Amino acid sequence: MSTMATATSGIDRKPSISGSGAVRSSTRYSQQTEPSSPHTPRHSHHRSIVSFSQTSTSSPGSSFRNEEDAVIFEFGTRWLRAGFEGDSAPICKVGFGPEESRKAGDYRGWIKTPGGGNAGDRKRSMKAEEWTRRYELWRMDLRDVDLALVDDKIERAVREIYNNYLLTDAGNSRLVLVIPSIVPHPLLSSVLSTLFNRWRYPSITLLPSPTMAAVAAGLRSALVVDLGWAETTVTGLYEYREIETKRSTRGMKLLMQEMGRFLTALAEKRDQETDENDRISVGFDYCEEVVSRFAWCKLRDEPEPSPDTPRTPSFRMASIPSPSNPSVYIEVPFSRFADQVDIALFAEGVSDWNLDDQEKPIDELVYRTLLALPPDVRGSCMSRIIFTGGGANIPGIRRRILQDVSSLVRRYGWSSIRGRVIDEQRKKLQGLSINQQSHQSSSSSAHRPPSSSSSVTIPDTFNTDADHIQQEELDFVEQKLRRTRKDLHGPPVHGIFRQVDTLGPWAGASLVASMKLRGLVEIEREKFLQHGLAGASRDSDAHVPDRRSGLRAGDRSSWTLAGWG
């Protein structure tokens, strides 16, 4: 009975629902009473939470990332860079190698073999093209490319980017693609079809890589030298328009193959120069690490190593892990790594008449691109040379290219005529000019009067005549341009070789997208799904209204592929 009485008394003492509010209010009031001792002011947590929730829901711009920000993808042969507009660098970079293409449950990289190594580390000899093909997303020659496999790789990479890096819903915002200025139509159609069919992007804007590299450098006219993976592209830009483009197959892919042959010869202890075998047995990742750490470019006039000369950094020995046994280090002359760069990118040891048009060295490619430009455009571009791509990070290659191009200009001038007879005539003319100058100087010194006043007045008269002729040659357009340039710090640089740094094509596209400008090639979802690339207009110079003008995306009656058409 005592137990039941205790339970009943406990139930009777339980406060009612109506009285719970009074208890809580009295408790809150007792907590808020100020103690007599010094204390830190207490704030109502409930009020702060309510105010935070109200401000976060009431103002749409208070979140960290606005849903209207465009997503920027930069497609390359081996990499895909992604990020949001307004950022100075991409958030992530995803590759397309065998490790990135493994399926779920594929543990070849961690399974131990009886020999003590990993299953994924089995080295087998293969051809150079097959050795590099596994790490490429696409190639310019689409005859052996499986476009369905390219679609699957792109879809997997995009899903990984959104799930692991961007952390937003795919397809809600605009998409900006930064792609090379020359892309095969089947490949471009495959990429656009994959993005439009897998996700609901309202529109996709295409931007060319060379122009975006110039934008990231703060220039309107430039000569963009893209040392890419499969090829090197040199593009002349004038007022954001591509004037001339030339390409060469000498890129980082050829350098990787040359370095792979060199390391294979070291591993098998044979001579690389006498061996005609095109097979490579070293690992691709190992070779890429060697290229990124040890590859460098020497100047053309640098002397060869000799025992009498002092030991410079190019004559030292480099210690690298052995290709056959990574636990053992071998000593390799540091200049041998520069020789592979000369062979791959500058065709060292190969005559010019043995090279096809697509096999020209980089310095010759830059010179021919400048030669094909109009004189005024050439003067602006040669003073604003931009180097991009993975090959631009090789130490010394930028200085070597500028030095070789300037030597070609001194040797041939701005003339495309070459040959033995032309060289002999040029030497004869140079000899005649030297003889005439020496004869004039000797005759002037023989007939010079002893008076010192005449020696001063003659140059003054020549200077005044030259100034008078120069003032007469200035037209009214040039005078107006000079008046408008008074606010500038100085005259623009023109007609000299100069290099300008850039943040890269992705940063340029981020700047353009953040300004809310409408691109020349803006493909809408519904129109592309209806007609594909066949629905593009052939008018590449159509007027493009500004995105800030109030026109919607559906107000455009037609779209164009511009330079990609």
Coordinates of C-alpha atoms in Angstrom, one line a residue, residues 541-545:
D541 CA 29.4 38.0 -87.3
A542 CA 25.8 38.4 -86.0
H543 CA 25.2 41.1 -83.4
V544 CA 25.1 39.7 -79.9
P545 CA 23.1 41.9 -77.3

